[in-house]
Amino acid sequence: MKNGAAITGQKIAVLGAGMVGVCTALELQKRGAVVTLIDRKQPGQETSYGNAGVLARSSLIPINNPSMLGSLPRLALNKGAALRYDPLFMMRNAIWVTQFLVNARRSQFLATASALDSLICLSIRKQLKLLQENGLNEHLSDQGWLFLYRQTAEFDATVVNRDVMNDHGVPTEVLDQNALHDLEPGLRRIFSKALWIKGSYSISDPGAVVEGYARAFVNRGGVIQCGNVTAMTEAEDNVTIQFADAPDIVADQIAVCLGPWAKTFLEKSGYRVRMAFERGYHRHFNGLSGGSNTPQLGRPICDTAGGYVLSPMQSGLRLSSGVELTDCDAPQNTRQIELAEHAAREAIDLGARVDESTWLGRRPTFPDSRPSIGIAPGSRRVALGIGHQHIGFMTGAGTADMIADIMSGQPCDIDANPFRADRYISRR
């Protein structure tokens, strides 16, 4: 166990009870801090609940990569399932959009891929250990996952991404149509190529895993407080946290792990934050064909042309949509998930819907697709672990380790500089 002498006995409040926040609370607790975990909902009920459950090093490739630039004319039409956007939101956030596109250029992309790979490797190692320690391995699968390509030209267009994965030692195997059918016979023969990401994992119930970690935190003496935080005020020797629905509380230090809601919280606390929201939707299907009791899919898949991810879950097949760029709390627009469902039904027998409503999640993203991990600009007592785009569930454990190291005054296991908070956050 790492030395936590600098924070032993310190009263630390962790804001946000998703995967990042719960892992951070656990890690700080292990190092001797007296930790209170605060969220408006129970642990794992927001963005961490609804993700695709993939733990894979292939996620070192962010959405804003060189192959995306070649697809911009098609994406700009705003008609596909992979990406939808609100034109007014894009105009209001023109600086973010411009910086997001600039970071898709090869040099910036390569730097981000290297940084994300280091965080992902650290996180998966920590995540596997947490699952084992807390008796949650029943939710873990090691069958990898698949990128599927309907046309060979689509596969060829991603050569840069495959080269980067190869350069970082990500184990992959290219499959032709027959090999894909042997691996996943439930898929229809509409894919000409597939890339099997080996050495990766998936989780069959992401929400249950976060809840399991939260139970472990409480069993070890941690406190979970339900409340809607609105702002904070930092003094010389403490931080006061304000609530919309409860009295203020005071802590020695805090860790802000509020995901998409961090932007409003920090701005009300005297910061400027350049963050946007890659929202996404999901629906569940039973994944059974005819009278069969055997699910039609053995591992998560990403249909690159269809713009969706389909994951085997405890409750059936989870269909997750692509990216919707709009305000954090804009009303639902189910057109994207409907397009994704249509494309998925071309590929596999989804079976019947098992949920009545469509779930909506919000994924916070900085222009370079890297999270901000470290002490807030101009602060001594406020740490940040926010902006994880699509990989917060996977990188929560590594982020927690880095936050605890930084708050303890210790060097991190990986280079923390690419994730420094002053890239897109400043103090007013």
Short mmCIF file of C-alpha atoms in Angstrom, two decimals, residues 88-393:
data_model
loop_
_atom_site.label_atom_id
_atom_site.label_comp_id
_atom_site.label_asym_id
_atom_site.label_seq_id
_atom_site.Cartn_x
_atom_site.Cartn_y
_atom_site.Cartn_z
CA LEU A 88 -27.12 26.09 -31.76
CA PHE A 89 -25.03 24.22 -29.18
CA MET A 90 -22.15 23.99 -31.66
CA MET A 91 -22.31 27.74 -32.34
CA ARG A 92 -22.39 28.58 -28.64
CA ASN A 93 -19.37 26.31 -28.09
CA ALA A 94 -17.43 27.22 -31.25
CA ILE A 95 -14.08 27.43 -29.42
CA TRP A 96 -14.54 23.93 -28.00
CA VAL A 97 -15.53 22.59 -31.43
CA THR A 98 -12.50 24.21 -33.10
CA GLN A 99 -10.10 22.87 -30.47
CA PHE A 100 -11.73 19.44 -30.64
CA LEU A 101 -11.07 19.29 -34.40
CA VAL A 102 -7.52 20.63 -34.03
CA ASN A 103 -6.79 17.84 -31.57
CA ALA A 104 -7.80 15.28 -34.23
CA ARG A 105 -4.67 16.18 -36.21
CA ARG A 106 -2.03 13.47 -36.18
CA SER A 107 0.51 15.04 -33.79
CA GLN A 108 -2.05 15.94 -31.13
CA PHE A 109 -3.86 12.65 -31.60
CA LEU A 110 -0.67 10.62 -31.06
CA ALA A 111 0.10 12.50 -27.85
CA THR A 112 -3.43 11.88 -26.55
CA ALA A 113 -3.35 8.19 -27.52
CA SER A 114 -0.09 7.70 -25.60
CA ALA A 115 -1.44 9.49 -22.53
CA LEU A 116 -4.73 7.60 -22.57
CA ASP A 117 -2.97 4.27 -22.98
CA SER A 118 -0.93 4.86 -19.84
CA LEU A 119 -4.07 5.74 -17.88
CA ILE A 120 -6.02 2.79 -19.31
CA CYS A 121 -3.27 0.28 -18.50
CA LEU A 122 -3.01 1.57 -14.93
CA SER A 123 -6.79 1.56 -14.58
CA ILE A 124 -7.45 -1.94 -15.89
CA ARG A 125 -4.80 -3.33 -13.57
CA LYS A 126 -6.38 -1.54 -10.60
CA GLN A 127 -9.91 -2.44 -11.73
CA LEU A 128 -9.17 -6.16 -11.93
CA LYS A 129 -7.73 -6.03 -8.44
CA LEU A 130 -10.81 -4.21 -7.08
CA LEU A 131 -13.17 -6.71 -8.68
CA GLN A 132 -11.24 -9.57 -7.10
CA GLU A 133 -10.98 -7.93 -3.66
CA ASN A 134 -14.70 -7.18 -3.53
CA GLY A 135 -16.05 -10.47 -4.85
CA LEU A 136 -17.39 -9.00 -8.09
CA ASN A 137 -15.65 -11.22 -10.66
CA GLU A 138 -19.01 -12.75 -11.58
CA HIS A 139 -19.59 -9.62 -13.68
CA LEU A 140 -16.27 -9.92 -15.55
CA SER A 141 -15.68 -11.46 -18.98
CA ASP A 142 -12.30 -11.75 -20.73
CA GLN A 143 -13.54 -12.48 -24.26
CA GLY A 144 -12.40 -9.16 -25.75
CA TRP A 145 -14.56 -7.13 -28.10
CA LEU A 146 -15.01 -6.50 -31.83
CA PHE A 147 -14.96 -3.60 -34.26
CA LEU A 148 -17.12 -4.56 -37.25
CA TYR A 149 -16.85 -3.15 -40.78
CA ARG A 150 -19.58 -3.57 -43.36
CA GLN A 151 -17.31 -2.51 -46.24
CA THR A 152 -13.61 -3.23 -46.71
CA ALA A 153 -13.08 0.45 -47.52
CA GLU A 154 -14.30 1.34 -44.00
CA PHE A 155 -11.73 -1.03 -42.54
CA ASP A 156 -8.97 0.40 -44.74
CA ALA A 157 -9.83 3.96 -43.66
CA THR A 158 -8.89 3.14 -40.04
CA VAL A 159 -5.33 2.03 -40.79
CA VAL A 160 -3.88 4.89 -38.71
CA ASN A 161 -5.85 3.76 -35.66
CA ARG A 162 -4.71 0.17 -36.09
CA ASP A 163 -1.10 1.29 -36.49
CA VAL A 164 -1.31 3.25 -33.24
CA MET A 165 -2.78 0.26 -31.41
CA ASN A 166 -0.01 -1.91 -32.81
CA ASP A 167 2.64 0.64 -31.77
CA HIS A 168 1.32 0.48 -28.20
CA GLY A 169 1.22 -3.31 -28.15
CA VAL A 170 -2.55 -3.72 -28.13
CA PRO A 171 -3.22 -7.37 -29.11
CA THR A 172 -5.57 -7.57 -32.09
CA GLU A 173 -6.58 -10.03 -34.80
CA VAL A 174 -8.14 -9.21 -38.16
CA LEU A 175 -11.04 -11.51 -39.06
CA ASP A 176 -12.61 -12.13 -42.43
CA GLN A 177 -16.31 -12.86 -42.80
CA ASN A 178 -15.94 -16.60 -42.21
CA ALA A 179 -13.71 -16.21 -39.15
CA LEU A 180 -16.15 -13.67 -37.69
CA HIS A 181 -19.02 -16.10 -38.24
CA ASP A 182 -17.11 -18.84 -36.43
CA LEU A 183 -16.51 -16.51 -33.48
CA GLU A 184 -19.97 -14.91 -33.39
CA PRO A 185 -22.44 -17.13 -35.26
CA GLY A 186 -25.36 -14.99 -34.09
CA LEU A 187 -24.25 -12.14 -36.34
CA ARG A 188 -25.61 -12.01 -39.85
CA ARG A 189 -23.08 -12.08 -42.68
CA ILE A 190 -23.19 -8.36 -43.46
CA PHE A 191 -19.67 -7.55 -42.24
CA SER A 192 -16.72 -8.00 -44.57
CA LYS A 193 -14.05 -7.42 -41.89
CA ALA A 194 -13.68 -7.35 -38.13
CA LEU A 195 -10.96 -6.37 -35.70
CA TRP A 196 -10.90 -8.51 -32.57
CA ILE A 197 -9.43 -6.61 -29.61
CA LYS A 198 -7.89 -9.31 -27.48
CA GLY A 199 -6.65 -9.02 -23.92
CA SER A 200 -9.64 -6.85 -23.06
CA TYR A 201 -12.59 -7.30 -20.73
CA SER A 202 -16.25 -6.44 -20.35
CA ILE A 203 -18.60 -6.01 -17.41
CA SER A 204 -22.12 -7.48 -17.48
CA ASP A 205 -23.64 -5.01 -14.97
CA PRO A 206 -21.71 -1.73 -14.62
CA GLY A 207 -24.12 -0.25 -12.10
CA ALA A 208 -23.84 -3.30 -9.83
CA VAL A 209 -20.04 -3.03 -9.83
CA VAL A 210 -20.13 0.61 -8.72
CA GLU A 211 -22.70 -0.30 -6.07
CA GLY A 212 -20.44 -3.14 -4.91
CA TYR A 213 -17.49 -0.80 -4.49
CA ALA A 214 -19.71 1.65 -2.59
CA ARG A 215 -20.78 -1.13 -0.19
CA ALA A 216 -17.14 -1.93 0.45
CA PHE A 217 -16.48 1.76 1.18
CA VAL A 218 -19.32 1.87 3.73
CA ASN A 219 -18.31 -1.46 5.30
CA ARG A 220 -14.87 0.01 5.94
CA GLY A 221 -16.33 3.01 7.76
CA GLY A 222 -17.04 5.41 4.91
CA VAL A 223 -20.07 7.70 4.88
CA ILE A 224 -22.35 8.29 1.89
CA GLN A 225 -24.39 11.50 1.99
CA CYS A 226 -27.23 12.18 -0.43
CA GLY A 227 -27.37 15.82 -1.49
CA ASN A 228 -27.25 18.17 -4.46
CA VAL A 229 -24.01 20.17 -4.25
CA THR A 230 -24.08 23.62 -5.85
CA ALA A 231 -20.75 25.36 -5.15
CA MET A 232 -17.72 25.49 -2.87
CA THR A 233 -15.66 28.14 -1.10
CA GLU A 234 -12.01 27.51 -0.33
CA ALA A 235 -10.44 29.09 2.75
CA GLU A 236 -6.88 28.93 4.01
CA ASP A 237 -7.42 25.76 6.04
CA ASN A 238 -10.65 24.17 4.72
CA VAL A 239 -13.27 24.02 1.99
CA THR A 240 -16.98 24.72 2.51
CA ILE A 241 -19.42 22.84 0.30
CA GLN A 242 -22.84 24.36 -0.37
CA PHE A 243 -25.97 22.29 -1.08
CA ALA A 244 -29.28 23.11 -2.69
CA ASP A 245 -31.11 20.85 -0.26
CA ALA A 246 -29.00 20.57 2.91
CA PRO A 247 -26.82 22.64 5.26
CA ASP A 248 -23.23 23.45 4.25
CA ILE A 249 -20.47 21.09 5.29
CA VAL A 250 -16.77 21.77 5.82
CA ALA A 251 -13.91 19.48 4.78
CA ASP A 252 -10.13 19.69 4.93
CA GLN A 253 -9.95 18.83 1.22
CA ILE A 254 -12.32 17.77 -1.54
CA ALA A 255 -12.12 15.74 -4.72
CA VAL A 256 -14.50 16.83 -7.49
CA CYS A 257 -15.60 13.78 -9.51
CA LEU A 258 -18.94 15.11 -10.73
CA GLY A 259 -18.64 14.09 -14.36
CA PRO A 260 -20.74 16.36 -16.63
CA TRP A 261 -22.13 18.29 -13.65
CA ALA A 262 -18.62 19.45 -12.71
CA LYS A 263 -18.82 22.28 -15.23
CA THR A 264 -21.74 24.07 -13.55
CA PHE A 265 -20.40 23.34 -10.06
CA LEU A 266 -16.95 24.73 -10.82
CA GLU A 267 -18.27 27.75 -12.68
CA LYS A 268 -20.45 28.65 -9.68
CA SER A 269 -17.32 28.23 -7.54
CA GLY A 270 -15.24 30.77 -9.47
CA TYR A 271 -13.71 28.79 -12.35
CA ARG A 272 -13.91 28.86 -16.14
CA VAL A 273 -14.35 25.40 -17.68
CA ARG A 274 -14.20 24.48 -21.38
CA MET A 275 -16.21 21.26 -21.37
CA ALA A 276 -18.81 19.82 -23.74
CA PHE A 277 -21.11 16.82 -23.49
CA GLU A 278 -21.09 13.70 -25.65
CA ARG A 279 -24.49 12.40 -24.68
CA GLY A 280 -25.58 8.86 -25.45
CA TYR A 281 -28.65 6.63 -25.24
CA HIS A 282 -29.26 2.95 -24.59
CA ARG A 283 -32.02 0.38 -24.81
CA HIS A 284 -32.14 -3.26 -23.65
CA PHE A 285 -33.26 -6.32 -25.60
CA ASN A 286 -33.47 -9.93 -24.51
CA GLY A 287 -31.14 -11.07 -27.30
CA LEU A 288 -32.92 -14.37 -27.76
CA SER A 289 -33.79 -15.84 -31.13
CA GLY A 290 -37.06 -17.74 -31.47
CA GLY A 291 -37.46 -20.16 -28.59
CA SER A 292 -33.75 -20.26 -27.78
CA ASN A 293 -32.51 -19.47 -24.28
CA THR A 294 -28.99 -18.77 -25.53
CA PRO A 295 -27.99 -15.11 -26.07
CA GLN A 296 -26.94 -14.30 -29.62
CA LEU A 297 -23.71 -12.51 -28.70
CA GLY A 298 -20.63 -13.61 -26.77
CA ARG A 299 -18.80 -10.27 -26.45
CA PRO A 300 -19.41 -6.55 -27.06
CA ILE A 301 -19.36 -5.34 -30.67
CA CYS A 302 -19.02 -1.93 -32.29
CA ASP A 303 -20.71 -1.66 -35.68
CA THR A 304 -18.65 1.21 -37.11
CA ALA A 305 -21.08 1.96 -39.95
CA GLY A 306 -24.17 1.43 -37.82
CA GLY A 307 -22.90 3.82 -35.16
CA TYR A 308 -23.70 1.69 -32.13
CA VAL A 309 -22.19 -0.65 -29.53
CA LEU A 310 -24.03 -3.81 -28.51
CA SER A 311 -22.99 -5.44 -25.23
CA PRO A 312 -24.09 -8.68 -23.53
CA MET A 313 -25.40 -7.66 -20.14
CA GLN A 314 -26.99 -9.43 -17.22
CA SER A 315 -30.35 -8.04 -18.36
CA GLY A 316 -29.87 -8.93 -22.05
CA LEU A 317 -28.26 -7.02 -24.90
CA ARG A 318 -27.56 -3.34 -24.25
CA LEU A 319 -27.70 -1.19 -27.38
CA SER A 320 -25.71 2.03 -26.91
CA SER A 321 -25.86 4.89 -29.39
CA GLY A 322 -23.06 7.06 -30.69
CA VAL A 323 -22.44 10.70 -29.74
CA GLU A 324 -24.99 13.49 -29.39
CA LEU A 325 -23.42 16.94 -28.97
CA THR A 326 -25.89 19.17 -27.18
CA ASP A 327 -26.52 20.81 -23.81
CA CYS A 328 -26.08 18.58 -20.78
CA ASP A 329 -29.74 18.67 -19.81
CA ALA A 330 -31.39 19.17 -23.21
CA PRO A 331 -34.55 17.09 -23.76
CA GLN A 332 -34.19 13.57 -25.11
CA ASN A 333 -34.13 13.11 -28.87
CA THR A 334 -34.59 9.40 -29.58
CA ARG A 335 -33.93 9.65 -33.33
CA GLN A 336 -30.30 8.56 -32.83
CA ILE A 337 -31.08 5.42 -30.83
CA GLU A 338 -33.85 4.54 -33.28
CA LEU A 339 -31.34 4.68 -36.15
CA ALA A 340 -28.96 2.55 -34.08
CA GLU A 341 -31.68 0.00 -33.35
CA HIS A 342 -32.55 -0.24 -37.05
CA ALA A 343 -28.88 -0.85 -37.93
CA ALA A 344 -28.48 -3.41 -35.13
CA ARG A 345 -31.52 -5.38 -36.29
CA GLU A 346 -29.82 -5.70 -39.68
CA ALA A 347 -26.88 -7.36 -37.92
CA ILE A 348 -28.48 -9.59 -35.29
CA ASP A 349 -31.77 -10.79 -33.85
CA LEU A 350 -32.13 -8.39 -30.93
CA GLY A 351 -35.27 -10.08 -29.64
CA ALA A 352 -37.84 -8.15 -27.63
CA ARG A 353 -37.35 -4.92 -25.70
CA VAL A 354 -36.95 -5.51 -21.98
CA ASP A 355 -37.23 -1.88 -20.90
CA GLU A 356 -40.00 0.59 -21.59
CA SER A 357 -37.96 3.79 -21.51
CA THR A 358 -34.80 4.94 -23.30
CA TRP A 359 -31.89 5.74 -21.00
CA LEU A 360 -29.89 8.95 -21.52
CA GLY A 361 -26.36 9.52 -20.25
CA ARG A 362 -23.97 12.47 -20.41
CA ARG A 363 -20.26 12.05 -21.09
CA PRO A 364 -18.12 15.13 -20.26
CA THR A 365 -15.34 15.88 -22.74
CA PHE A 366 -12.48 18.35 -22.98
CA PRO A 367 -11.24 19.36 -26.45
CA ASP A 368 -8.26 16.96 -26.35
CA SER A 369 -10.35 14.00 -25.05
CA ARG A 370 -8.17 13.68 -21.95
CA PRO A 371 -9.57 13.96 -18.43
CA SER A 372 -8.39 16.60 -15.97
CA ILE A 373 -6.71 14.88 -13.03
CA GLY A 374 -4.93 16.93 -10.39
CA ILE A 375 -5.18 20.00 -8.18
CA ALA A 376 -7.52 22.69 -9.47
CA PRO A 377 -5.77 25.83 -10.79
CA GLY A 378 -5.07 28.34 -8.03
CA SER A 379 -6.12 25.88 -5.32
CA ARG A 380 -4.40 23.93 -2.58
CA ARG A 381 -7.30 21.84 -1.29
CA VAL A 382 -9.40 20.95 -4.32
CA ALA A 383 -8.53 17.98 -6.54
CA LEU A 384 -10.24 17.20 -9.85
CA GLY A 385 -11.01 13.93 -11.61
CA ILE A 386 -13.36 14.96 -14.42
CA GLY A 387 -13.85 14.94 -18.20
CA HIS A 388 -13.32 11.25 -19.00
CA GLN A 389 -15.47 11.25 -22.18
CA HIS A 390 -16.45 7.64 -22.99
CA ILE A 391 -13.92 5.93 -20.72
CA GLY A 392 -14.77 7.06 -17.21
CA PHE A 393 -16.07 3.65 -16.16
#
